[in-house]
CSV table of C-alpha atoms in Angstrom, one decimal:
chain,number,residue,atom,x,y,z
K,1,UNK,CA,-12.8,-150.1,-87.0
K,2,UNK,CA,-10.5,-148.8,-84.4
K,3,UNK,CA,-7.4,-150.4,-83.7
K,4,UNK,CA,-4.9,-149.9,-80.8
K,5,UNK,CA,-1.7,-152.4,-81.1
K,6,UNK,CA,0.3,-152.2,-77.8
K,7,UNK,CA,3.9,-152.2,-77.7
K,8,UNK,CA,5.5,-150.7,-81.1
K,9,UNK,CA,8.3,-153.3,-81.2
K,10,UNK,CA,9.5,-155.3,-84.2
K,11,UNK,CA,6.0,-156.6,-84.4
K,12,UNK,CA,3.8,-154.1,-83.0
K,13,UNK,CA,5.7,-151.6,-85.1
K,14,UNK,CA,5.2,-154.1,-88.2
K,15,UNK,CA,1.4,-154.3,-87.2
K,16,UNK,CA,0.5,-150.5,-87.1
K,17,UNK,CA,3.0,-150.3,-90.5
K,18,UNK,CA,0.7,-152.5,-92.4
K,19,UNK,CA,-2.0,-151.5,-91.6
K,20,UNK,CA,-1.5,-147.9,-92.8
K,21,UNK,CA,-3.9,-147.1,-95.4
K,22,UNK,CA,-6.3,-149.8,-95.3
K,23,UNK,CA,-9.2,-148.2,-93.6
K,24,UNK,CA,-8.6,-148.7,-90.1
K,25,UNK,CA,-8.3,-146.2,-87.6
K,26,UNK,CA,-5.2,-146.9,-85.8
K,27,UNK,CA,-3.8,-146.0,-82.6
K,28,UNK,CA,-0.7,-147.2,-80.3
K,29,UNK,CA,0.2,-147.6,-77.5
K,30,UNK,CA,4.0,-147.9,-75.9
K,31,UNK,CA,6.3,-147.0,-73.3
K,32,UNK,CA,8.9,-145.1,-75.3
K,33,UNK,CA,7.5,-141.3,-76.3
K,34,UNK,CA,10.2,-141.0,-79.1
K,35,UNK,CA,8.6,-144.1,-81.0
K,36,UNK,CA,5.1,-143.2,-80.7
K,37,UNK,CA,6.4,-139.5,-82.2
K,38,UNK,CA,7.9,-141.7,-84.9
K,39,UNK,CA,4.7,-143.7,-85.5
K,40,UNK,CA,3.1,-140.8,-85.6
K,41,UNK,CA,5.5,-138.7,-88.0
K,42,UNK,CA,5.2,-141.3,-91.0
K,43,UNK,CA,1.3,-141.6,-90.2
K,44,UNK,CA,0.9,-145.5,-89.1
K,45,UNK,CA,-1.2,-144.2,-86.3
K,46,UNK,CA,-3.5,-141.4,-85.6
K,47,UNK,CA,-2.1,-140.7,-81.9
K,48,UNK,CA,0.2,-142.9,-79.7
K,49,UNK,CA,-0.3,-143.0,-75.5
K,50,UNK,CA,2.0,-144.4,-72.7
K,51,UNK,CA,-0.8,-146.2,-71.2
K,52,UNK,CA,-4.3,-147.6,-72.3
K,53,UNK,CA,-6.4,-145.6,-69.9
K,54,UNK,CA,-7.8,-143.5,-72.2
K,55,UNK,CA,-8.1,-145.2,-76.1
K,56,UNK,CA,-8.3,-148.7,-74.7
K,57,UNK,CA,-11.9,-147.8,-73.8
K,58,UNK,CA,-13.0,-146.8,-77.3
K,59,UNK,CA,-11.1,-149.4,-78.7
K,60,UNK,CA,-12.8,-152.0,-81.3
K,61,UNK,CA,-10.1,-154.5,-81.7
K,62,UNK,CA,-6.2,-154.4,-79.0
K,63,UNK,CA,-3.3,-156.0,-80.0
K,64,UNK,CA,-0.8,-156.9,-78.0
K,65,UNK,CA,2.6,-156.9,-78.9
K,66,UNK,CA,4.0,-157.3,-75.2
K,67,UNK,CA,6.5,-160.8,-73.7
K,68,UNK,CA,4.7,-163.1,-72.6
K,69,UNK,CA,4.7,-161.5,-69.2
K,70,UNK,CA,3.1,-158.4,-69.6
K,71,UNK,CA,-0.2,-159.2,-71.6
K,72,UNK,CA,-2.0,-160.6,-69.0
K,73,UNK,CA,-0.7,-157.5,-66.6
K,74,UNK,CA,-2.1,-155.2,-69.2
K,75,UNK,CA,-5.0,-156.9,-69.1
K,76,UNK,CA,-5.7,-156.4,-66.2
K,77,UNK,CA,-4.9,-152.7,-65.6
K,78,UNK,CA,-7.5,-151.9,-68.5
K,79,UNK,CA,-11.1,-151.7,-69.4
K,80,UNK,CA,-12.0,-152.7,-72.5
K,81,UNK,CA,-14.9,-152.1,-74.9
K,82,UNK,CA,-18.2,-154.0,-74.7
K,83,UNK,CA,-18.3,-155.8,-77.7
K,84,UNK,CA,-14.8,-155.3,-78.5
K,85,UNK,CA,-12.2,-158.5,-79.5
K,86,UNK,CA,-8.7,-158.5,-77.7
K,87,UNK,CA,-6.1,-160.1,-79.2
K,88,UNK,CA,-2.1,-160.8,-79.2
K,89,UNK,CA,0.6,-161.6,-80.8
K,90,UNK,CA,2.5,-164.0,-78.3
K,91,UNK,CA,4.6,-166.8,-79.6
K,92,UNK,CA,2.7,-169.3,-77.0
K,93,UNK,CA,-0.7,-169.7,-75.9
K,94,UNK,CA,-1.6,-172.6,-73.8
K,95,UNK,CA,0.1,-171.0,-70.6
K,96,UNK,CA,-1.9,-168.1,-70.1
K,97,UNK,CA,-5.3,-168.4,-72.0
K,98,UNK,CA,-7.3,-169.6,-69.7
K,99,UNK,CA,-6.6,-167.3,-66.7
K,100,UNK,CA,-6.9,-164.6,-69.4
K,101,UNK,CA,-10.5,-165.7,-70.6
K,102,UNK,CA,-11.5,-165.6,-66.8
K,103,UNK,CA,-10.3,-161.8,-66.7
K,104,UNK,CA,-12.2,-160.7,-69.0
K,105,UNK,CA,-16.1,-160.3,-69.0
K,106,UNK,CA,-18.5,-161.6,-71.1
K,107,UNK,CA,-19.3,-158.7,-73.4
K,108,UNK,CA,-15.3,-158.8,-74.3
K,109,UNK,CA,-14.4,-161.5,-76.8
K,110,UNK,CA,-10.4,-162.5,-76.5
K,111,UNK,CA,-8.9,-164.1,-80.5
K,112,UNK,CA,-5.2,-164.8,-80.1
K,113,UNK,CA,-3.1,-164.7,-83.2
K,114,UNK,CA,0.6,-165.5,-83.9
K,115,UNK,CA,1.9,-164.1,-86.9
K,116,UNK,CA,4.6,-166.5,-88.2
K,117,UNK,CA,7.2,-163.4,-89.7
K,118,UNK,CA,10.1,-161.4,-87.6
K,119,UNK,CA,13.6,-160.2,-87.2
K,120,UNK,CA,16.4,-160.6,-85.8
K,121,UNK,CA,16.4,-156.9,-84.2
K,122,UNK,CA,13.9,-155.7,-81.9
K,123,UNK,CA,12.7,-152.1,-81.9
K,124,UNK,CA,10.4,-150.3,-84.2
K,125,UNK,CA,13.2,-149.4,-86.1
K,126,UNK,CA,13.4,-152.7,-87.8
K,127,UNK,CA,9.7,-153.4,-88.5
K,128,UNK,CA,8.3,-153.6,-91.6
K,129,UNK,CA,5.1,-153.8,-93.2
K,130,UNK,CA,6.9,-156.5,-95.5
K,131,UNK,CA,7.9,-158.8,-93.0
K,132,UNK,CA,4.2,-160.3,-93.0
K,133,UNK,CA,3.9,-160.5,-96.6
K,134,UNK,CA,3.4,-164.0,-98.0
K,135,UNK,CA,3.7,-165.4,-94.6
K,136,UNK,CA,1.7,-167.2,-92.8
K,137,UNK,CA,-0.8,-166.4,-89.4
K,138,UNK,CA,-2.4,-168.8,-87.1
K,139,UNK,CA,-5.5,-167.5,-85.1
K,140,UNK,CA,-6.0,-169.5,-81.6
K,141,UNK,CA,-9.8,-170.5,-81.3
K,142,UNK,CA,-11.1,-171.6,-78.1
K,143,UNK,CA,-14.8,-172.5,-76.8
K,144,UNK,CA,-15.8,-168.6,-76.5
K,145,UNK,CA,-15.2,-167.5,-79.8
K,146,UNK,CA,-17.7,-166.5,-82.0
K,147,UNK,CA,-17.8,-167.4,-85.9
K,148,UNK,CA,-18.1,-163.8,-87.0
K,149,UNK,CA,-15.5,-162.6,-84.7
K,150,UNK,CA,-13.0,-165.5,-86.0
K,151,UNK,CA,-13.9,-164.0,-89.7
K,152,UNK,CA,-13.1,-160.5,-88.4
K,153,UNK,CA,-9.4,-162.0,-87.5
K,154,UNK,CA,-9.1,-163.8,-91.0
K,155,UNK,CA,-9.9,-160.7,-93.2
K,156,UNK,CA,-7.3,-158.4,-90.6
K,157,UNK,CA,-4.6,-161.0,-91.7
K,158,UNK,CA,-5.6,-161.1,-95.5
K,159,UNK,CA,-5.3,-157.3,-94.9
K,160,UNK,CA,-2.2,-157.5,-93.5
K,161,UNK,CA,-0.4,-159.6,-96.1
K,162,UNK,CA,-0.5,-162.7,-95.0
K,163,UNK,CA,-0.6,-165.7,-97.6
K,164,UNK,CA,-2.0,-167.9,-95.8
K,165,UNK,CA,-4.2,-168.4,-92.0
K,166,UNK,CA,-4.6,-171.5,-89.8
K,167,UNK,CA,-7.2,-171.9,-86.8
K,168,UNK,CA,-6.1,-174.2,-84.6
K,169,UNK,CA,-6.1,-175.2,-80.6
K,170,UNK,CA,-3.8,-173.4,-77.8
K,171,UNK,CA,-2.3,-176.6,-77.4
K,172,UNK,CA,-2.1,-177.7,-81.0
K,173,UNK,CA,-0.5,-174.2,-81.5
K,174,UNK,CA,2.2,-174.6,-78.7
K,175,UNK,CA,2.8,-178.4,-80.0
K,176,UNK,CA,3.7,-177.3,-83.6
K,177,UNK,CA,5.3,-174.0,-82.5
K,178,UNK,CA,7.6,-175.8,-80.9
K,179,UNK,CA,9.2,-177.8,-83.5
K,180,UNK,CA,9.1,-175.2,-86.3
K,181,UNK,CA,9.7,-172.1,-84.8
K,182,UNK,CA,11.4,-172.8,-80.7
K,183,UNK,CA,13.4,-175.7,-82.0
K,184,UNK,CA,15.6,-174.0,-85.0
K,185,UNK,CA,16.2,-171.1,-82.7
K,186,UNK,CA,17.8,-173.6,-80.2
K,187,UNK,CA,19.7,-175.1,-83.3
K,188,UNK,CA,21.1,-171.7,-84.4
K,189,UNK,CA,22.3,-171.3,-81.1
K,190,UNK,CA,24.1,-174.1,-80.5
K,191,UNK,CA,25.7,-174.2,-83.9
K,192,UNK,CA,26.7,-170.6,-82.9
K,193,UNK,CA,27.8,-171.4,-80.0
K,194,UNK,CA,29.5,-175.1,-80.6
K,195,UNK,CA,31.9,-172.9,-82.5
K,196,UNK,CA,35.9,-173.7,-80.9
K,197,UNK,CA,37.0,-170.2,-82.5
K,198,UNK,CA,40.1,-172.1,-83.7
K,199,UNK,CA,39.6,-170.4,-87.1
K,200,UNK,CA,38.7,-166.8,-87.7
K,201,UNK,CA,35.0,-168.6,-89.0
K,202,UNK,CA,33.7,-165.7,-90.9
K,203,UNK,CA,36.1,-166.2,-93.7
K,204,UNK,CA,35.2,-169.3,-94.1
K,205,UNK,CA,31.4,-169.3,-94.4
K,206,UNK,CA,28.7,-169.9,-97.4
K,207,UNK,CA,24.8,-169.3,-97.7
K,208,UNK,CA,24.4,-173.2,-95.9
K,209,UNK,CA,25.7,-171.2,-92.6
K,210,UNK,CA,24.5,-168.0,-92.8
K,211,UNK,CA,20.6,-169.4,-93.4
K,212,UNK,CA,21.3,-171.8,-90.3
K,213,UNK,CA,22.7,-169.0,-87.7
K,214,UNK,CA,20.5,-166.2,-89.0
K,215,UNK,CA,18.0,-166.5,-86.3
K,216,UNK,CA,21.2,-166.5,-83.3
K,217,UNK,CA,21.0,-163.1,-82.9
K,218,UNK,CA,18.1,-163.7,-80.7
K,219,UNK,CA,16.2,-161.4,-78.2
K,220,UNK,CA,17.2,-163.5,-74.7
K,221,UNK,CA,14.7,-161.7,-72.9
K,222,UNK,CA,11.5,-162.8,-74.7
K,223,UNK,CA,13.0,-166.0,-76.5
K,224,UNK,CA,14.0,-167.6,-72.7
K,225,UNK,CA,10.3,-166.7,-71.7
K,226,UNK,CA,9.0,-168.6,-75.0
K,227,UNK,CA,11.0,-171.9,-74.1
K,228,UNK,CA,10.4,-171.9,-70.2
K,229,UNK,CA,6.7,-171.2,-70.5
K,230,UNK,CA,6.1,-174.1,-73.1
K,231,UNK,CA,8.9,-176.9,-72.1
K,232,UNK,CA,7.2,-179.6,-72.6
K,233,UNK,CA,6.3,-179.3,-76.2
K,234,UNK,CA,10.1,-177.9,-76.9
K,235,UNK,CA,11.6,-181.2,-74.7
K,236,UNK,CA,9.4,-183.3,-76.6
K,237,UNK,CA,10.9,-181.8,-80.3
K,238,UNK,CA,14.1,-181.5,-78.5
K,239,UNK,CA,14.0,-185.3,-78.0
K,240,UNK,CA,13.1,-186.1,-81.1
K,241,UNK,CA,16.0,-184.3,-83.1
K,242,UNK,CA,18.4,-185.8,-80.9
K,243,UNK,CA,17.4,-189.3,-81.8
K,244,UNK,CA,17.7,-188.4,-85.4
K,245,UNK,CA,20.9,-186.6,-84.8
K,246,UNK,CA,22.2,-189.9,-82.9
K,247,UNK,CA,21.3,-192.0,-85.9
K,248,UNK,CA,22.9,-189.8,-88.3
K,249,UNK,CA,26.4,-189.7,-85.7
K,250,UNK,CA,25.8,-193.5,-85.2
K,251,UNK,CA,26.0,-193.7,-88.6
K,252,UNK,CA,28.8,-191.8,-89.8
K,253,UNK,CA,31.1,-193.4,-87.0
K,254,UNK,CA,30.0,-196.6,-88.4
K,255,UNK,CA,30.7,-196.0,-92.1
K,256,UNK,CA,27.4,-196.6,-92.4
K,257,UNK,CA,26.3,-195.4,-95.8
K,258,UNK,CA,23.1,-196.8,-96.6
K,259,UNK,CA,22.0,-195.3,-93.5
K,260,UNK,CA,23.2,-191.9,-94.5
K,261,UNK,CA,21.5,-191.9,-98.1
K,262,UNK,CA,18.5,-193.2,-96.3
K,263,UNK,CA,18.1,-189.7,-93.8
K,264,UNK,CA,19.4,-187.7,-96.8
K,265,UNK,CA,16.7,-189.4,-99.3
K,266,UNK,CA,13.4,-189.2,-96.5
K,267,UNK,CA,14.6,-185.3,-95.8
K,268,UNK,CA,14.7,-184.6,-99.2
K,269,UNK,CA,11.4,-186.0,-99.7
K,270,UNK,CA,9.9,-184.5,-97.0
K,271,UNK,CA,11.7,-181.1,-97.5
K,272,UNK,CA,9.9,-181.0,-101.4
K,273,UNK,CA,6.4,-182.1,-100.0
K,274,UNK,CA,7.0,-178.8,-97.8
């Protein structure tokens, strides 16, 4: 199978890495020449272009690896392969999936996929072939899919590394996505940020703080087209942590301790069952 993932960021670049050595023919596809030579060098892909014009064509299977933004430009600036599957690797669906599916022709199946793994970083110099091992990757179905097609996207991910693979809804996706990926990076911003810089902090840190502000050093390009494009999922998770958050401050202002060891037992529980 022929493979062309485009845009050889963090993920891209953690796409093309895993895949090296397991049969596929892989190509890429990005605008910076130095990391296509790089690709190139430690032999994740065979070749690496600037544009799609001329391996998109031959392509079996396209990632994309661009913001939100981008995919459906690229998209449209390409022809694709009859008979080929396009897929990408956005952290929101809903938004643009069905003016994508009206793009594309019939003989051009489109499987969108959300591997659950990243950095902090962005560039190909941080990705990693390990950052999808053991994780989890959710494939988007929609009415147009076909069965074998969907199986074709399950055995990439067990290829990949991946532990384990959901198939779920646009919408289910962007619901979920919301509260367990879009909401902890709002948290680990605002912790960051709630900081008075009254203390010099970073002496006084342990593993409790650096596991909750890992995810603040956060790309504010893409992550501020993730929340705008699917607000009213991330309102809705937003809303909810607040009302725990209230009951938790109500609480402590109230010297309200059953109330405390109540949250603190029904996390725990629920953190365990996780």
């Amino acid at each position: 199978m022929k493979v062309t993932v485009v845009g050889l960021g963090v993920i891209g670049g953690s796409f093309v890495k895993a895949l090296k050595g397991k049969g596929f023919e892989v190509y890429g596809i990005d605008s910076d020449v130095d990391t296509l030579e790089q690709a190139k060098e430690e032999g994740c892909i065979i070749d690496g272009f600037t544009d799609g014009v001329q391996i998109i064509p031959e392509t079996d299977l396209t990632i994309i690896c661009l913001y939100p933004s981008l995919v459906i430009d690229f998209i449209k600036k390409n022809h694709f392969k009859a008979g080929s599957i396009i897929s990408d690797a956005v952290g929101i669906k809903s938004y643009f999936l069905n003016e994508v599916l009206q793009l594309l022709p019939d003989n051009v199946e489109y499987i969108s996929v959300h591997p659950m793994a990243g950095r902090e970083k962005k560039g190909y110099a941080y990705a990693s072939k390990e950052v999808f091992k053991d994780a989890n990757f959710i494939i988007i179905e929609h009415q147009k899919n076909k069965s074998e097609s969907i199986k074709k996207m399950q055995y990439l991910a067990s290829q990949l590394g991946f532990h384990s693979t959901k198939i779920m809804s646009p919408y289910d996706h962007d619901e979920i996505i919301s509260y367990t990926s879009q909401l902890p990076h709002i948290l680990a911003v605002a912790l960051m940020n709630s900081d008075t810089q009254k203390y010099n902090t970073g002496k006084y840190i342990g593993d409790s703080f650096r596991d909750l502000t890992r995810i603040a050093n956060i790309n504010e390009d893409l992550w501020t087209e993730l929340f705008l494009n699917n607000k009213k999922y991330l309102l809705s998770s937003i809303k909810n942590f607040k009302n725990q958050l209230d009951i938790m401050e109500k609480a402590i202002s109230e010297n309200d301790e059953e109330i405390l060891k109540d949250r603190f037992r029904e996390s725990s529980h629920r953190r365990e069952h996780l």
